[in-house]
PDB file of C-alpha atoms in Angstrom:
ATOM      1  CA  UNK A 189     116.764  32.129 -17.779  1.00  0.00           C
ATOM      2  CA  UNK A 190     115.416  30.544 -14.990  1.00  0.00           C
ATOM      3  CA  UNK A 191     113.768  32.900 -11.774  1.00  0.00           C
ATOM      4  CA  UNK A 192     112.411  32.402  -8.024  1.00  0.00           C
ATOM      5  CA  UNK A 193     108.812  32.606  -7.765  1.00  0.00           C
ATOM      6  CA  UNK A 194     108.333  34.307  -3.960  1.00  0.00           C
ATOM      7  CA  UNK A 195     104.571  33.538  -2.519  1.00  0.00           C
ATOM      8  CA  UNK A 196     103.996  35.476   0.207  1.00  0.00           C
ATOM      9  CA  UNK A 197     100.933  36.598   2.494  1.00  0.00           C
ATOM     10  CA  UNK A 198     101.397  39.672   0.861  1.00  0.00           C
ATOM     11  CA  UNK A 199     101.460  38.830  -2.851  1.00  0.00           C
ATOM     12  CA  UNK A 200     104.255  37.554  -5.181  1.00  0.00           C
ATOM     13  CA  UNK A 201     107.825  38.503  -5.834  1.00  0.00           C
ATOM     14  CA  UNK A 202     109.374  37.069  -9.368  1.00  0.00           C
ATOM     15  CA  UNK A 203     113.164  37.411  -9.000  1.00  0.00           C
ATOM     16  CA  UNK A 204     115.171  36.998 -12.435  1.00  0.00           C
ATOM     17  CA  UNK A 205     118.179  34.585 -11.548  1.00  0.00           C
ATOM     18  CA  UNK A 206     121.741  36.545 -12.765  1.00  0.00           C
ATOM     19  CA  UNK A 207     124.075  33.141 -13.224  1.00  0.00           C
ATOM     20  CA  UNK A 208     126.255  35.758 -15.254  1.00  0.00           C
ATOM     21  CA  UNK A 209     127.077  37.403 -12.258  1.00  0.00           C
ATOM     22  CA  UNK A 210     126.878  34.763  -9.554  1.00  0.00           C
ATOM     23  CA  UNK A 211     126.505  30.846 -11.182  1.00  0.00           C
ATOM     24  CA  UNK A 212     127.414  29.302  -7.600  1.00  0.00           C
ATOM     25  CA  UNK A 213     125.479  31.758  -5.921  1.00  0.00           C
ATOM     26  CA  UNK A 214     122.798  30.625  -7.862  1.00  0.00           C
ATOM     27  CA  UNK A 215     122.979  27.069  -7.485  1.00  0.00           C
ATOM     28  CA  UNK A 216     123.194  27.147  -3.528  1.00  0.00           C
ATOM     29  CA  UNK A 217     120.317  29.303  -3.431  1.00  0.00           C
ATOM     30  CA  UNK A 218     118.421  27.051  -6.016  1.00  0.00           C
ATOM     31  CA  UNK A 219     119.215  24.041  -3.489  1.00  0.00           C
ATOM     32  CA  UNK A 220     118.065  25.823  -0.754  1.00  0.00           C
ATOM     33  CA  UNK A 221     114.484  26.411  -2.670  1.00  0.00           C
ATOM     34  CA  UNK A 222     114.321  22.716  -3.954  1.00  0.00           C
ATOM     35  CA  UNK A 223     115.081  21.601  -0.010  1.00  0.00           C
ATOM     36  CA  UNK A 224     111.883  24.312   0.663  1.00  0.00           C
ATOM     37  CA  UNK A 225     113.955  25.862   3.585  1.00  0.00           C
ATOM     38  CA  UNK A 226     112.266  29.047   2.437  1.00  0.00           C
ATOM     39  CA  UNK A 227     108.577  27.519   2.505  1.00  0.00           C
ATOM     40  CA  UNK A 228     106.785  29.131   5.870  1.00  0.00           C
ATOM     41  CA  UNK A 229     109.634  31.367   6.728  1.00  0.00           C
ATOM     42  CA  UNK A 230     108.992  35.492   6.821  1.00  0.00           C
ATOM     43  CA  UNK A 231     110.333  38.116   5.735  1.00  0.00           C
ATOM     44  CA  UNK A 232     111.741  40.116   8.981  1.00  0.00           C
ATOM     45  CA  UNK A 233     113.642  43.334   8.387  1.00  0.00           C
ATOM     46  CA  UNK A 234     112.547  45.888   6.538  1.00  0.00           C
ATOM     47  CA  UNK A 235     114.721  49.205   6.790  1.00  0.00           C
ATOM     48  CA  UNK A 236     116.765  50.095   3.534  1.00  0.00           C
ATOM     49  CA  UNK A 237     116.521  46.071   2.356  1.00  0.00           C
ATOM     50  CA  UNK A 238     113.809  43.773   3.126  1.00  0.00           C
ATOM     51  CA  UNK A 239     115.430  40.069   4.359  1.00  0.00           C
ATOM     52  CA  UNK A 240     114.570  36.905   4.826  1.00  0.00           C
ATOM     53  CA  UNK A 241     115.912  33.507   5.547  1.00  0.00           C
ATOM     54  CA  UNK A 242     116.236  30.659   8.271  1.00  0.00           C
ATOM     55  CA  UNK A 243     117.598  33.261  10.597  1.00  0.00           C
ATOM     56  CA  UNK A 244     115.569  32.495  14.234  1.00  0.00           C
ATOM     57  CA  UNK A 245     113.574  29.305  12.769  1.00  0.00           C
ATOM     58  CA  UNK A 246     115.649  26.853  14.310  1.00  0.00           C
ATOM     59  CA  UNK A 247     115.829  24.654  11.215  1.00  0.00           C
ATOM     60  CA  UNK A 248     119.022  23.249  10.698  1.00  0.00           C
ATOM     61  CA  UNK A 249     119.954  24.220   6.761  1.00  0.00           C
ATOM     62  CA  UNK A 250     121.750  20.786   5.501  1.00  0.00           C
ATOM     63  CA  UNK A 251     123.527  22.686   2.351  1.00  0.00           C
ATOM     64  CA  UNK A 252     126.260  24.598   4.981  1.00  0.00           C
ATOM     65  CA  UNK A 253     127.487  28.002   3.980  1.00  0.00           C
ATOM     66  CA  UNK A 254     128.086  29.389   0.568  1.00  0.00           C
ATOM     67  CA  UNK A 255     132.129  28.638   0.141  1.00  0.00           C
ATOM     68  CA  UNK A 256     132.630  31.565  -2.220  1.00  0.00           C
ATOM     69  CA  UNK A 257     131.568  35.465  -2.497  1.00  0.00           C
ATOM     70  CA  UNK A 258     131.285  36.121  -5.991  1.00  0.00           C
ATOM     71  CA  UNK A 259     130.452  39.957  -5.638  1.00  0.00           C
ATOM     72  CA  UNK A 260     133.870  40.979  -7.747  1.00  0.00           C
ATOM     73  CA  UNK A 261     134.236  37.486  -9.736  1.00  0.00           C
ATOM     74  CA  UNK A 262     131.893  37.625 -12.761  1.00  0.00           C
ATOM     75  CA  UNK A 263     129.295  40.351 -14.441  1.00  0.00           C
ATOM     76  CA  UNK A 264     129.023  43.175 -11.476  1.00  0.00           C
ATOM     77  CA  UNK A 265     125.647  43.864 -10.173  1.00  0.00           C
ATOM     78  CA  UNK A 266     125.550  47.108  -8.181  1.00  0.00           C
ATOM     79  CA  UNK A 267     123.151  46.817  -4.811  1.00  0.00           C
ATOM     80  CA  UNK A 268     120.503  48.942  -6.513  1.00  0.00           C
ATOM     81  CA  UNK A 269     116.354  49.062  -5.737  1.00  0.00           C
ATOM     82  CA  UNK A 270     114.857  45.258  -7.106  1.00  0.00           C
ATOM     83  CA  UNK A 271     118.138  43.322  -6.563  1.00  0.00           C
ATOM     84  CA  UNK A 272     118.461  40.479  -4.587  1.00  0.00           C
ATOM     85  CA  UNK A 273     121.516  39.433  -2.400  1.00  0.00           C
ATOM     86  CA  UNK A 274     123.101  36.698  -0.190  1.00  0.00           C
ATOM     87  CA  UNK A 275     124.040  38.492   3.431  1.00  0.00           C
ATOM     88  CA  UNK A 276     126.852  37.638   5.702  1.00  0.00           C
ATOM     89  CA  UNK A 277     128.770  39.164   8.300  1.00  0.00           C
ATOM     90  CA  UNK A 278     132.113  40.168   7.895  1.00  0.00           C
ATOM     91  CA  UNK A 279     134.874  38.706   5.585  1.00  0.00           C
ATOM     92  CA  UNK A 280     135.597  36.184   4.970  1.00  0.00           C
ATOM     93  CA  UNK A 281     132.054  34.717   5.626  1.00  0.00           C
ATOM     94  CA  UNK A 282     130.436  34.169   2.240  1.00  0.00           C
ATOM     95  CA  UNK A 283     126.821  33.669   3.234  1.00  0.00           C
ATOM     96  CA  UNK A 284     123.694  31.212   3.907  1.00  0.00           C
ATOM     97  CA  UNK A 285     120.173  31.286   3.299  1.00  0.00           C
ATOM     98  CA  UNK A 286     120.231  34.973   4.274  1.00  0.00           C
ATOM     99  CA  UNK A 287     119.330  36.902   1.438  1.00  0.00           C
ATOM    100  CA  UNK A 288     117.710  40.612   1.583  1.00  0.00           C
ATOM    101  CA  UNK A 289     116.145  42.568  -1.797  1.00  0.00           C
ATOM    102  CA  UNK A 290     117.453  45.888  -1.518  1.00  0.00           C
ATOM    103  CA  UNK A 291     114.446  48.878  -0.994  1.00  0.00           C
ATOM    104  CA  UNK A 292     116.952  51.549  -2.922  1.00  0.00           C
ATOM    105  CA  UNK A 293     119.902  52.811  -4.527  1.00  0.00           C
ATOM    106  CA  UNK A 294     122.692  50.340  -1.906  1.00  0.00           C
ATOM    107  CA  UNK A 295     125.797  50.751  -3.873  1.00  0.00           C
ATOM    108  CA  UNK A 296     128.047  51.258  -0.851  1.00  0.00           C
ATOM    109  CA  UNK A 297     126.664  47.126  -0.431  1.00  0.00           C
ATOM    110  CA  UNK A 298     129.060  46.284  -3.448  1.00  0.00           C
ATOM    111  CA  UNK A 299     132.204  46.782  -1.046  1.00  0.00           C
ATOM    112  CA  UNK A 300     130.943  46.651   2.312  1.00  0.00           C
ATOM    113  CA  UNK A 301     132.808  43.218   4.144  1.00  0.00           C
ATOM    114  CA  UNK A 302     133.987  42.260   0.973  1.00  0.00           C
ATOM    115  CA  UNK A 303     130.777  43.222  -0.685  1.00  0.00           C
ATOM    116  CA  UNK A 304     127.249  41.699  -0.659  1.00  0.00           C
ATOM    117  CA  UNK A 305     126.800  39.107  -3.864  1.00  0.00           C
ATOM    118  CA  UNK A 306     123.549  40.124  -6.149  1.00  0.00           C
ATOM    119  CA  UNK A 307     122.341  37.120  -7.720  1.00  0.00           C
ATOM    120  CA  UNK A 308     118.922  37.803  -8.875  1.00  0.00           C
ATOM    121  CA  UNK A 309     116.732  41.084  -9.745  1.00  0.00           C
ATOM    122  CA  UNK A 310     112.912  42.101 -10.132  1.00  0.00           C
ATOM    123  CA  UNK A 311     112.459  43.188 -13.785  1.00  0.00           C
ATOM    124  CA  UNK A 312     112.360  46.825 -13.898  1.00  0.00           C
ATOM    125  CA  UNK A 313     108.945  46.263 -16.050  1.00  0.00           C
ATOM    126  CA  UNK A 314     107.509  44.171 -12.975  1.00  0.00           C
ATOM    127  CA  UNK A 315     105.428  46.284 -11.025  1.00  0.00           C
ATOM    128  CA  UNK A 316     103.301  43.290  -9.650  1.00  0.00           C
ATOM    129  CA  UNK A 317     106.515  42.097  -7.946  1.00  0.00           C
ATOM    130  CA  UNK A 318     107.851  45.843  -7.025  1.00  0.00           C
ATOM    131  CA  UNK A 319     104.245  46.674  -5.206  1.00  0.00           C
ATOM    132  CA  UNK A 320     104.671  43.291  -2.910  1.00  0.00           C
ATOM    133  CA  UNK A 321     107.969  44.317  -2.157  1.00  0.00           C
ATOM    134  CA  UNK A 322     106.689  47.546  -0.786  1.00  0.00           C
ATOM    135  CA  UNK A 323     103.869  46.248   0.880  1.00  0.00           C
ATOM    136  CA  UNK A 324     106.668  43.899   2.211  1.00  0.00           C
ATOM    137  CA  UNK A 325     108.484  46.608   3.590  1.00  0.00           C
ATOM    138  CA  UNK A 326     105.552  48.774   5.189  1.00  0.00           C
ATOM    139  CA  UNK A 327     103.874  45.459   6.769  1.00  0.00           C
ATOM    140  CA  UNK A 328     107.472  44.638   8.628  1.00  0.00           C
ATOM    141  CA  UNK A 329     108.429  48.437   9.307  1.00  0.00           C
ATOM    142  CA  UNK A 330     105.004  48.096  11.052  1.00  0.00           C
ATOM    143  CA  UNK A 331     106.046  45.952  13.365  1.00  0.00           C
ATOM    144  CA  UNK A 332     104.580  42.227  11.290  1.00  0.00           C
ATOM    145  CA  UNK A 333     106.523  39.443   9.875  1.00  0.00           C
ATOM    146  CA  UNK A 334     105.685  38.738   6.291  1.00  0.00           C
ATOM    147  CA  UNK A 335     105.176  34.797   5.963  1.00  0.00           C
ATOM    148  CA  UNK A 336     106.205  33.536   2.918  1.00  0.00           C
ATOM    149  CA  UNK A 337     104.348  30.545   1.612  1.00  0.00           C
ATOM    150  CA  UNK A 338     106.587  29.246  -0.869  1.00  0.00           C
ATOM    151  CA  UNK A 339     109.711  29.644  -3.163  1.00  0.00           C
ATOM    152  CA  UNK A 340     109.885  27.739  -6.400  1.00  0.00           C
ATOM    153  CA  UNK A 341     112.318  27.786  -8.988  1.00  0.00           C
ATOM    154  CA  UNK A 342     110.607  28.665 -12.416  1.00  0.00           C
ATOM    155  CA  UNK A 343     111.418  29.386 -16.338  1.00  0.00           C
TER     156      UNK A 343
END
């Protein structure tokens, strides 16, 4: 199973790709890291989900929108603390390169504007990758973006 290796400022974030629950999903959001959109962006929200994406960069993303939501189409993934999903705004918008990894327990998420699409996770057993994510959120609650260096797909 292949996963998204997050370098940040702050450490690194592994993220477990779930093509059970999301394969086009997936496969945009692997584009998206092969393009490097991600490479030099931040993360810059941190209240119950931490987010990142092109959002305020100004670069132009040349993979357009995700065409499908796939929150209620394959294996269900609940919004719950480690899990990684593509936002959007209301229905019937599927989605970009937005994509937030939720702080806690976000199950209202699964059915919110048609519900927010998990397609990847931090491994329950990674605690490298959960203690980044924190660090994440406390450095951007504080008022700093958190610059990520790189994104690479990995196996």
């Amino acid at each position: 199973m292949s996963a998204l290796r997050i370098e940040t400022e702050a450490g690194a974030i592994t993220l477990r790709l779930r093509p059970d629950a999301a394969p086009e999903t997936c496969k945009y959001i692997l584009q998206c890291v092969a393009s490097k959109l991600y490479d030099g962006r931040s993360f810059y929200r941190s209240d119950f989900v931490i987010q990142f994406g092109l959002h305020g960069s100004g670069v132009q993303n040349p993979h357009g929108d995700l065409s499908v939501n796939e929150t209620h189409a394959h294996v269900k993934l609940s919004n719950r603390r480690g899990t990684c999903s593509v936002a959007h705004w209301d229905v019937p918008d599927c989605g970009n390169t937005e994509c937030f990894i939720n702080l806690g327990e976000n199950a209202h998420l699964d059915a919110a504007y048609g519900g927010y699409c998990v397609f990847a996770e931090v491994d329950a057993a990674d605690a490298v990758s959960f203690a980044t994510v924190d660090k994440i959120a406390a450095q951007v609650k504080g008022g700093e973006h958190a610059r990520i260096v790189s994104v690479q797909a990995v196996d």
